[in-house]
mmCIF file of C-alpha atoms and ligand atoms in Angstrom:
data_model
loop_
_atom_site.group_PDB
_atom_site.id
_atom_site.type_symbol
_atom_site.label_atom_id
_atom_site.label_comp_id
_atom_site.label_asym_id
_atom_site.label_seq_id
_atom_site.Cartn_x
_atom_site.Cartn_y
_atom_site.Cartn_z
ATOM 1 C CA MET U 1 17.191 -2.759 26.444
ATOM 2 C CA GLY U 2 13.411 -2.886 27.183
ATOM 3 C CA ALA U 3 10.973 -5.151 25.428
ATOM 4 C CA GLN U 4 9.514 -2.179 23.547
ATOM 5 C CA SER U 5 12.940 -1.285 22.035
ATOM 6 C CA ILE U 6 13.470 -4.855 20.904
ATOM 7 C CA PHE U 7 10.082 -4.696 19.128
ATOM 8 C CA VAL U 8 10.999 -1.430 17.538
ATOM 9 C CA MET U 9 14.264 -2.846 16.206
ATOM 10 C CA THR U 10 12.615 -5.968 14.895
ATOM 11 C CA LEU U 11 10.308 -3.903 12.646
ATOM 12 C CA SER U 12 12.645 -1.068 11.815
ATOM 13 C CA THR U 13 13.677 -0.443 8.209
ATOM 14 C CA THR U 14 15.402 2.223 6.161
ATOM 15 C CA ILE U 15 14.523 3.829 2.868
ATOM 16 C CA GLY U 16 17.782 5.480 1.897
ATOM 17 C CA SER U 17 18.521 8.135 4.566
ATOM 18 C CA LEU U 18 15.074 7.736 6.143
ATOM 19 C CA SER U 19 14.854 5.478 9.194
ATOM 20 C CA LEU U 20 11.356 4.125 9.765
ATOM 21 C CA HIS U 21 10.359 2.276 12.926
ATOM 22 C CA THR U 22 8.017 -0.029 11.019
ATOM 23 C CA PRO U 23 7.836 -0.950 7.338
ATOM 24 C CA LEU U 24 4.104 -0.063 7.155
ATOM 25 C CA LEU U 25 3.166 3.021 5.159
ATOM 26 C CA THR U 26 -0.182 4.401 3.991
ATOM 27 C CA GLY U 27 -0.789 4.327 0.207
ATOM 28 C CA SER U 28 -1.229 7.757 -1.327
ATOM 29 C CA GLY U 29 -4.865 8.739 -1.789
ATOM 30 C CA THR U 30 -6.229 6.052 0.487
ATOM 31 C CA PHE U 31 -5.724 7.774 3.875
ATOM 32 C CA GLY U 32 -6.669 11.311 3.022
ATOM 33 C CA HIS U 33 -5.071 14.682 2.206
ATOM 34 C CA ASP U 34 -3.784 15.418 5.769
ATOM 35 C CA ALA U 35 -2.805 13.782 9.009
ATOM 36 C CA SER U 36 -6.304 12.959 10.222
ATOM 37 C CA ALA U 37 -5.592 9.203 9.840
ATOM 38 C CA LEU U 38 -3.539 9.521 13.060
ATOM 39 C CA SER U 39 -6.780 9.850 14.977
ATOM 40 C CA PHE U 40 -7.410 6.110 14.382
ATOM 41 C CA LEU U 41 -3.850 4.813 13.783
ATOM 42 C CA ASN U 42 -1.238 4.307 16.483
ATOM 43 C CA PRO U 43 1.838 6.252 15.354
ATOM 44 C CA ASP U 44 4.053 3.482 16.834
ATOM 45 C CA ASP U 45 2.678 1.106 14.198
ATOM 46 C CA LEU U 46 3.186 3.387 11.231
ATOM 47 C CA GLY U 47 6.555 3.892 9.483
ATOM 48 C CA ALA U 48 5.427 6.894 7.489
ATOM 49 C CA LEU U 49 2.269 8.649 6.396
ATOM 50 C CA VAL U 50 2.113 8.964 2.581
ATOM 51 C CA LEU U 51 -0.453 11.596 1.701
ATOM 52 C CA LYS U 52 -2.749 12.072 -1.272
ATOM 53 C CA THR U 53 -1.311 13.630 -4.491
ATOM 54 C CA VAL U 54 -1.190 17.409 -4.573
ATOM 55 C CA THR U 55 -1.083 19.282 -7.855
ATOM 56 C CA PRO U 56 -0.149 22.956 -8.400
ATOM 57 C CA GLN U 57 -3.803 23.890 -9.187
ATOM 58 C CA PRO U 58 -6.937 22.569 -7.469
ATOM 59 C CA ARG U 59 -8.577 19.628 -9.325
ATOM 60 C CA PRO U 60 -12.242 18.711 -9.042
ATOM 61 C CA GLY U 61 -11.595 15.095 -10.031
ATOM 62 C CA ASN U 62 -13.519 12.914 -12.433
ATOM 63 C CA PRO U 63 -17.311 12.526 -12.875
ATOM 64 C CA ASN U 64 -19.264 10.201 -10.543
ATOM 65 C CA PRO U 65 -19.418 7.321 -9.907
ATOM 66 C CA ARG U 66 -15.684 7.114 -9.179
ATOM 67 C CA MET U 67 -15.459 3.807 -7.350
ATOM 68 C CA ALA U 68 -16.801 0.387 -7.982
ATOM 69 C CA GLU U 69 -16.175 -2.837 -6.069
ATOM 70 C CA TYR U 70 -15.547 -6.332 -7.373
ATOM 71 C CA GLU U 71 -14.526 -9.538 -5.569
ATOM 72 C CA GLY U 72 -10.790 -8.875 -6.040
ATOM 73 C CA GLY U 73 -10.736 -5.227 -4.984
ATOM 74 C CA ILE U 74 -11.958 -1.956 -6.356
ATOM 75 C CA LEU U 75 -11.788 0.134 -9.515
ATOM 76 C CA ASN U 76 -11.392 3.878 -8.970
ATOM 77 C CA SER U 77 -11.188 6.952 -11.101
ATOM 78 C CA ILE U 78 -10.927 9.699 -8.479
ATOM 79 C CA GLY U 79 -8.779 11.691 -10.887
ATOM 80 C CA LEU U 80 -6.432 13.336 -8.386
ATOM 81 C CA GLU U 81 -9.104 15.483 -6.748
ATOM 82 C CA ASN U 82 -7.286 17.887 -4.425
ATOM 83 C CA ARG U 83 -7.411 21.535 -3.313
ATOM 84 C CA GLY U 84 -4.129 22.498 -4.877
ATOM 85 C CA LEU U 85 -0.729 23.587 -3.633
ATOM 86 C CA HIS U 86 -1.667 26.913 -2.051
ATOM 87 C CA TYR U 87 -4.383 25.380 0.187
ATOM 88 C CA TRP U 88 -2.057 22.500 1.174
ATOM 89 C CA ARG U 89 0.829 24.844 2.013
ATOM 90 C CA ASP U 90 -1.348 27.109 4.131
ATOM 91 C CA LYS U 91 -3.698 24.679 5.841
ATOM 92 C CA VAL U 92 -2.171 21.165 5.801
ATOM 93 C CA ALA U 93 1.626 21.547 5.942
ATOM 94 C CA PRO U 94 1.770 23.581 9.184
ATOM 95 C CA GLU U 95 0.075 20.761 11.081
ATOM 96 C CA LEU U 96 2.411 18.133 9.712
ATOM 97 C CA ALA U 97 5.422 19.522 11.536
ATOM 98 C CA GLN U 98 3.768 18.587 14.829
ATOM 99 C CA ILE U 99 3.046 14.922 14.209
ATOM 100 C CA ALA U 100 4.927 11.873 15.449
ATOM 101 C CA VAL U 101 5.511 10.007 12.140
ATOM 102 C CA PRO U 102 7.446 11.064 9.074
ATOM 103 C CA VAL U 103 5.241 12.406 6.297
ATOM 104 C CA ILE U 104 5.873 11.714 2.622
ATOM 105 C CA ALA U 105 4.122 14.201 0.397
ATOM 106 C CA ASN U 106 3.054 13.052 -3.048
ATOM 107 C CA ALA U 107 3.487 15.340 -6.027
ATOM 108 C CA GLY U 108 1.432 15.266 -9.251
ATOM 109 C CA GLY U 109 1.591 17.290 -12.417
ATOM 110 C CA HIS U 110 0.874 17.470 -16.102
ATOM 111 C CA THR U 111 4.244 18.831 -17.163
ATOM 112 C CA LEU U 112 7.839 18.553 -16.046
ATOM 113 C CA GLU U 113 7.620 22.171 -14.746
ATOM 114 C CA GLU U 114 4.643 21.271 -12.531
ATOM 115 C CA TYR U 115 6.520 18.373 -10.936
ATOM 116 C CA VAL U 116 9.459 20.689 -10.321
ATOM 117 C CA GLU U 117 7.154 23.346 -8.849
ATOM 118 C CA MET U 118 5.669 20.763 -6.441
ATOM 119 C CA THR U 119 9.021 19.412 -5.463
ATOM 120 C CA ILE U 120 10.406 22.877 -4.662
ATOM 121 C CA ALA U 121 7.326 23.658 -2.596
ATOM 122 C CA PHE U 122 7.469 20.373 -0.578
ATOM 123 C CA SER U 123 11.174 20.914 -0.056
ATOM 124 C CA GLU U 124 10.504 24.176 1.718
ATOM 125 C CA MET U 125 7.842 22.657 4.052
ATOM 126 C CA GLU U 126 9.198 21.699 7.456
ATOM 127 C CA GLY U 127 6.711 18.854 8.087
ATOM 128 C CA VAL U 128 7.545 17.004 4.859
ATOM 129 C CA GLU U 129 10.300 14.401 5.266
ATOM 130 C CA GLY U 130 10.247 13.033 1.714
ATOM 131 C CA ILE U 131 8.623 13.418 -1.660
ATOM 132 C CA GLU U 132 6.934 10.757 -3.750
ATOM 133 C CA LEU U 133 6.487 11.672 -7.390
ATOM 134 C CA ASN U 134 3.181 10.228 -8.688
ATOM 135 C CA LEU U 135 4.371 9.510 -12.241
ATOM 136 C CA SER U 136 1.677 6.914 -12.724
ATOM 137 C CA CYS U 137 -1.929 8.019 -12.227
ATOM 138 C CA PRO U 138 -4.024 6.142 -14.801
ATOM 139 C CA ASN U 139 -7.099 8.306 -14.062
ATOM 140 C CA VAL U 140 -6.199 11.668 -15.570
ATOM 141 C CA GLU U 141 -5.624 12.680 -19.172
ATOM 142 C CA GLY U 142 -1.925 12.168 -19.909
ATOM 143 C CA GLY U 143 -1.471 10.860 -16.330
ATOM 144 C CA THR U 144 0.824 7.978 -17.395
ATOM 145 C CA ARG U 145 2.786 9.874 -20.029
ATOM 146 C CA PHE U 146 5.861 10.083 -17.835
ATOM 147 C CA ALA U 147 5.491 6.487 -16.605
ATOM 148 C CA THR U 148 5.221 4.847 -19.977
ATOM 149 C CA ASP U 149 8.252 6.499 -21.580
ATOM 150 C CA PRO U 150 11.513 5.908 -19.662
ATOM 151 C CA ILE U 151 13.218 8.965 -21.213
ATOM 152 C CA ALA U 152 10.360 11.320 -20.182
ATOM 153 C CA LEU U 153 10.336 9.704 -16.692
ATOM 154 C CA ALA U 154 14.094 10.190 -16.297
ATOM 155 C CA GLN U 155 13.784 13.830 -17.331
ATOM 156 C CA VAL U 156 11.148 14.529 -14.653
ATOM 157 C CA VAL U 157 13.067 12.689 -11.917
ATOM 158 C CA ALA U 158 16.365 14.373 -12.842
ATOM 159 C CA ALA U 159 14.739 17.861 -12.920
ATOM 160 C CA CYS U 160 13.173 17.266 -9.467
ATOM 161 C CA ARG U 161 16.454 15.778 -8.129
ATOM 162 C CA VAL U 162 18.382 18.995 -8.663
ATOM 163 C CA VAL U 163 15.825 21.077 -6.731
ATOM 164 C CA THR U 164 15.599 19.024 -3.576
ATOM 165 C CA GLU U 165 17.833 17.407 -1.022
ATOM 166 C CA LYS U 166 14.894 15.615 0.568
ATOM 167 C CA PRO U 167 14.385 11.900 -0.157
ATOM 168 C CA LEU U 168 12.823 11.605 -3.594
ATOM 169 C CA TRP U 169 10.755 8.509 -4.490
ATOM 170 C CA ALA U 170 9.465 7.734 -7.971
ATOM 171 C CA LYS U 171 6.084 5.963 -8.031
ATOM 172 C CA LEU U 172 6.085 3.752 -11.143
ATOM 173 C CA SER U 173 3.223 2.582 -13.284
ATOM 174 C CA PRO U 174 2.305 -1.087 -13.581
ATOM 175 C CA ASN U 175 0.725 -0.363 -16.942
ATOM 176 C CA VAL U 176 3.816 -1.387 -18.837
ATOM 177 C CA GLU U 177 5.111 -4.657 -20.184
ATOM 178 C CA SER U 178 8.371 -4.606 -18.202
ATOM 179 C CA ILE U 179 9.036 -2.334 -15.270
ATOM 180 C CA VAL U 180 12.811 -2.827 -15.465
ATOM 181 C CA PRO U 181 13.661 0.059 -17.883
ATOM 182 C CA PHE U 182 11.533 2.418 -15.788
ATOM 183 C CA ALA U 183 13.113 1.361 -12.500
ATOM 184 C CA GLN U 184 16.600 1.775 -13.967
ATOM 185 C CA ALA U 185 15.752 5.130 -15.560
ATOM 186 C CA ALA U 186 14.448 6.496 -12.283
ATOM 187 C CA GLU U 187 17.494 5.250 -10.420
ATOM 188 C CA GLN U 188 19.943 6.741 -12.913
ATOM 189 C CA ALA U 189 18.092 10.050 -12.762
ATOM 190 C CA GLY U 190 18.689 10.223 -9.030
ATOM 191 C CA ALA U 191 15.631 8.795 -7.290
ATOM 192 C CA ASP U 192 16.341 7.629 -3.756
ATOM 193 C CA ALA U 193 13.650 4.918 -3.838
ATOM 194 C CA LEU U 194 10.943 3.470 -6.065
ATOM 195 C CA THR U 195 7.316 2.930 -5.151
ATOM 196 C CA VAL U 196 6.172 -0.170 -7.079
ATOM 197 C CA SER U 197 3.556 0.431 -8.170
ATOM 198 C CA ASN U 198 0.209 2.256 -8.789
ATOM 199 C CA THR U 199 -3.158 0.910 -9.896
ATOM 200 C CA PHE U 200 -3.634 -1.261 -13.014
ATOM 201 C CA LEU U 201 -5.753 0.187 -15.750
ATOM 202 C CA GLY U 202 -9.075 -1.651 -15.785
ATOM 203 C CA LEU U 203 -12.777 -1.650 -16.613
ATOM 204 C CA LEU U 204 -15.941 -2.842 -14.918
ATOM 205 C CA VAL U 205 -19.224 -2.749 -16.835
ATOM 206 C CA ASP U 206 -22.892 -3.265 -16.015
ATOM 207 C CA TRP U 207 -24.347 -5.468 -18.708
ATOM 208 C CA ARG U 208 -27.912 -4.442 -17.857
ATOM 209 C CA THR U 209 -27.339 -0.726 -18.468
ATOM 210 C CA ARG U 210 -24.745 -1.520 -21.150
ATOM 211 C CA GLN U 211 -22.541 1.016 -19.491
ATOM 212 C CA PRO U 212 -19.182 1.213 -17.671
ATOM 213 C CA GLN U 213 -19.591 1.277 -13.923
ATOM 214 C CA LEU U 214 -17.427 4.371 -13.586
ATOM 215 C CA GLY U 215 -18.387 7.819 -14.856
ATOM 216 C CA ARG U 216 -15.098 8.071 -16.752
ATOM 217 C CA GLY U 217 -15.217 4.573 -18.188
ATOM 218 C CA PHE U 218 -11.802 3.145 -17.329
ATOM 219 C CA GLY U 219 -10.279 3.257 -13.860
ATOM 220 C CA GLY U 220 -7.404 1.889 -11.789
ATOM 221 C CA VAL U 221 -7.640 -1.549 -10.166
ATOM 222 C CA SER U 222 -6.337 -1.942 -6.610
ATOM 223 C CA GLY U 223 -6.830 -4.414 -3.732
ATOM 224 C CA SER U 224 -5.941 -8.056 -3.191
ATOM 225 C CA GLY U 225 -6.575 -9.055 -6.769
ATOM 226 C CA ILE U 226 -3.474 -7.186 -7.990
ATOM 227 C CA ARG U 227 -1.115 -8.496 -5.275
ATOM 228 C CA PRO U 228 0.608 -11.176 -7.399
ATOM 229 C CA LEU U 229 1.024 -8.678 -10.238
ATOM 230 C CA ALA U 230 2.576 -6.115 -7.929
ATOM 231 C CA LEU U 231 4.751 -8.754 -6.290
ATOM 232 C CA ARG U 232 6.221 -9.638 -9.694
ATOM 233 C CA PHE U 233 7.052 -6.024 -10.363
ATOM 234 C CA VAL U 234 8.587 -5.574 -6.909
ATOM 235 C CA TYR U 235 10.777 -8.631 -7.395
ATOM 236 C CA GLU U 236 11.873 -7.548 -10.894
ATOM 237 C CA SER U 237 12.600 -3.996 -9.772
ATOM 238 C CA ALA U 238 14.591 -5.138 -6.760
ATOM 239 C CA GLN U 239 16.705 -7.344 -9.036
ATOM 240 C CA ALA U 240 17.328 -4.466 -11.442
ATOM 241 C CA VAL U 241 18.293 -1.589 -9.104
ATOM 242 C CA GLU U 242 20.289 -0.867 -5.962
ATOM 243 C CA ILE U 243 17.909 1.724 -4.456
ATOM 244 C CA PRO U 244 15.184 0.581 -2.042
ATOM 245 C CA ILE U 245 11.758 -0.523 -3.247
ATOM 246 C CA VAL U 246 8.539 0.480 -1.480
ATOM 247 C CA ALA U 247 5.810 -2.025 -2.415
ATOM 248 C CA SER U 248 2.223 -0.975 -3.218
ATOM 249 C CA GLY U 249 -0.474 -3.241 -4.454
ATOM 250 C CA GLY U 250 -2.950 -5.413 -2.610
ATOM 251 C CA ALA U 251 -1.252 -5.982 0.740
ATOM 252 C CA ALA U 252 -3.851 -6.838 3.357
ATOM 253 C CA SER U 253 -2.111 -8.859 6.052
ATOM 254 C CA ALA U 254 1.220 -9.307 7.839
ATOM 255 C CA LYS U 255 1.863 -12.339 5.660
ATOM 256 C CA ASP U 256 1.360 -10.200 2.531
ATOM 257 C CA VAL U 257 3.811 -7.585 3.897
ATOM 258 C CA LEU U 258 6.460 -10.189 4.610
ATOM 259 C CA ASP U 259 5.950 -11.731 1.153
ATOM 260 C CA PHE U 260 6.660 -8.295 -0.413
ATOM 261 C CA MET U 261 9.734 -7.880 1.781
ATOM 262 C CA VAL U 262 11.144 -11.300 0.927
ATOM 263 C CA ALA U 263 10.613 -10.367 -2.747
ATOM 264 C CA GLY U 264 12.799 -7.267 -2.209
ATOM 265 C CA ALA U 265 10.690 -4.452 -0.720
ATOM 266 C CA SER U 266 12.091 -2.403 2.169
ATOM 267 C CA ALA U 267 8.657 -1.119 3.125
ATOM 268 C CA VAL U 268 5.033 -1.794 2.121
ATOM 269 C CA GLN U 269 2.158 0.641 1.587
ATOM 270 C CA ILE U 270 -1.339 -0.381 2.551
ATOM 271 C CA GLY U 271 -4.293 1.169 0.745
ATOM 272 C CA THR U 272 -7.486 -0.495 -0.409
ATOM 273 C CA ALA U 273 -7.506 -3.178 2.276
ATOM 274 C CA ALA U 274 -7.814 -0.472 4.983
ATOM 275 C CA PHE U 275 -11.089 0.832 3.513
ATOM 276 C CA ARG U 276 -12.978 -1.969 5.275
ATOM 277 C CA THR U 277 -10.801 -1.939 8.391
ATOM 278 C CA PRO U 278 -9.404 1.613 8.980
ATOM 279 C CA ASP U 279 -7.037 0.495 11.813
ATOM 280 C CA LEU U 280 -5.733 -2.471 9.750
ATOM 281 C CA LEU U 281 -2.204 -1.106 9.858
ATOM 282 C CA SER U 282 -2.103 -1.450 13.626
ATOM 283 C CA LYS U 283 -3.423 -4.994 13.420
ATOM 284 C CA ILE U 284 -0.796 -5.862 10.821
ATOM 285 C CA ALA U 285 1.972 -4.362 12.977
ATOM 286 C CA GLN U 286 0.927 -6.513 15.899
ATOM 287 C CA ASP U 287 0.796 -9.620 13.685
ATOM 288 C CA LEU U 288 4.241 -8.771 12.197
ATOM 289 C CA ARG U 289 5.763 -8.635 15.685
ATOM 290 C CA ALA U 290 4.268 -12.052 16.500
ATOM 291 C CA LEU U 291 5.272 -13.634 13.181
ATOM 292 C CA LEU U 292 8.858 -12.360 13.383
ATOM 293 C CA LYS U 293 9.191 -13.531 16.970
ATOM 294 C CA GLU U 294 7.926 -16.963 15.958
ATOM 295 C CA ASP U 295 10.390 -17.061 12.997
ATOM 296 C CA GLY U 296 13.315 -15.613 14.962
ATOM 297 C CA SER U 297 13.939 -13.052 12.184
ATOM 298 C CA THR U 298 13.894 -9.288 11.711
ATOM 299 C CA ILE U 299 12.639 -7.244 8.832
ATOM 300 C CA GLN U 300 16.239 -6.501 7.875
ATOM 301 C CA THR U 301 17.177 -10.161 7.466
ATOM 302 C CA LEU U 302 14.063 -10.862 5.362
ATOM 303 C CA ILE U 303 14.403 -8.122 2.749
ATOM 304 C CA GLY U 304 15.302 -9.656 -0.630
ATOM 305 C CA SER U 305 15.759 -13.138 0.822
ATOM 306 C CA LEU U 306 13.674 -14.892 -1.853
ATOM 307 C CA GLU U 307 15.367 -18.018 -3.179
ATOM 308 C CA TRP U 308 14.546 -18.393 -6.847
ATOM 309 C CA PRO U 309 14.162 -21.977 -8.078
ATOM 310 C CA SER U 310 17.143 -23.235 -10.103
ATOM 311 C CA LEU U 311 15.907 -24.659 -13.397
HETATM 312 C C1 FMN A 1 -9.333 5.626 -4.104
HETATM 313 C C2 FMN A 1 -7.839 5.618 -4.451
HETATM 314 C C3 FMN A 1 -7.242 6.821 -4.601
HETATM 315 C C4 FMN A 1 -5.875 6.843 -4.980
HETATM 316 N N1 FMN A 1 -5.224 8.035 -5.108
HETATM 317 C C5 FMN A 1 -3.878 8.079 -5.351
HETATM 318 C C6 FMN A 1 -3.209 9.321 -5.476
HETATM 319 O O1 FMN A 1 -3.796 10.397 -5.253
HETATM 320 N N2 FMN A 1 -1.870 9.261 -5.735
HETATM 321 C C7 FMN A 1 -1.200 8.102 -5.909
HETATM 322 O O2 FMN A 1 0.044 8.132 -6.082
HETATM 323 N N3 FMN A 1 -1.815 6.886 -5.793
HETATM 324 C C8 FMN A 1 -3.146 6.867 -5.561
HETATM 325 N N4 FMN A 1 -3.767 5.674 -5.413
HETATM 326 C C9 FMN A 1 -3.009 4.392 -5.591
HETATM 327 C C10 FMN A 1 -2.611 3.833 -4.200
HETATM 328 O O3 FMN A 1 -1.738 4.704 -3.495
HETATM 329 C C11 FMN A 1 -1.943 2.436 -4.375
HETATM 330 O O4 FMN A 1 -0.714 2.633 -5.142
HETATM 331 C C12 FMN A 1 -2.797 1.449 -5.082
HETATM 332 O O5 FMN A 1 -4.153 1.582 -4.686
HETATM 333 C C13 FMN A 1 -2.383 0.011 -4.886
HETATM 334 O O6 FMN A 1 -2.332 -0.335 -3.529
HETATM 335 P P1 FMN A 1 -3.553 -1.049 -2.710
HETATM 336 O O7 FMN A 1 -3.963 -2.242 -3.489
HETATM 337 O O8 FMN A 1 -2.942 -1.373 -1.380
HETATM 338 O O9 FMN A 1 -4.648 -0.020 -2.634
HETATM 339 C C14 FMN A 1 -5.125 5.618 -5.107
HETATM 340 C C15 FMN A 1 -5.788 4.414 -4.925
HETATM 341 C C16 FMN A 1 -7.142 4.377 -4.597
HETATM 342 C C17 FMN A 1 -7.825 3.081 -4.402
#
């Protein structure tokens, strides 16, 4: 076995039936609508490309400004801007079949029927390996309806489950008191994995203008400031369900990725941290290889290995 294969095995992970050669994924909406991120990311370093949410109809998104920075990360209210299913099916999907990494398409909708429509469409696209249901966007009217009511969430997941055999991930909202009922509802409804989680509802204001910094007022907080909050939800979800957890929230280094994995994640999405350093994923992959070699461990042995203090 060559040195390269040993490296590949060290970082390899599985999310249900999907085998990924690294645990590093892009976060939906932070690496674009198509596969163009592969022009600056080495496919060997990337486990899967998770693309921006697509909705049945095109959406113009929210009024500007849509992003504001603070010392812990950013606040955004993009509002699921996208060109809609027809454009995506005709222009984006055909290219995805040619690329070297698995693609997870992300489905958005306002109603159960819209999620089902997106799931059927993605199921028929050759280049889509799995489907992530965005049940948790805080930046659109009614965007968290399904993520803040476990019964509604289970109905959407169950309805999408029956129309696809592709891996189906439910992306949960952090804007709840406890994530456990949502994680369990998604699992019971047939999700193959959970993405934990999306952005936290937040607000930045400018005291001089007496106005919110974003055109829509509230937005979703992402970046390193939310990492401990996301880590808690990842740990609690992993304790509550058997299906794999994909972490999302503030990861910016190999150490952060391993922290999420020890807490129970089988893979980790990187979003906001890559805005400053677009090839950050490749740097993290290199650092992961070095850290695991030094520790004599593999990703598989680390997942869920957190030892909780006995009181
Ligand atoms: C500008 C921006 C756009 C986003 N768009 C989407 C989206 O379209 N669909 C989605 O499921 N999540 C979206 N997210 C949430 C991210 O995928 C991720 O869950 C969140 O930002 C937390 O991870 P991070 O701190 O690594 O960025 C977006 C986040 C940002 C910052």
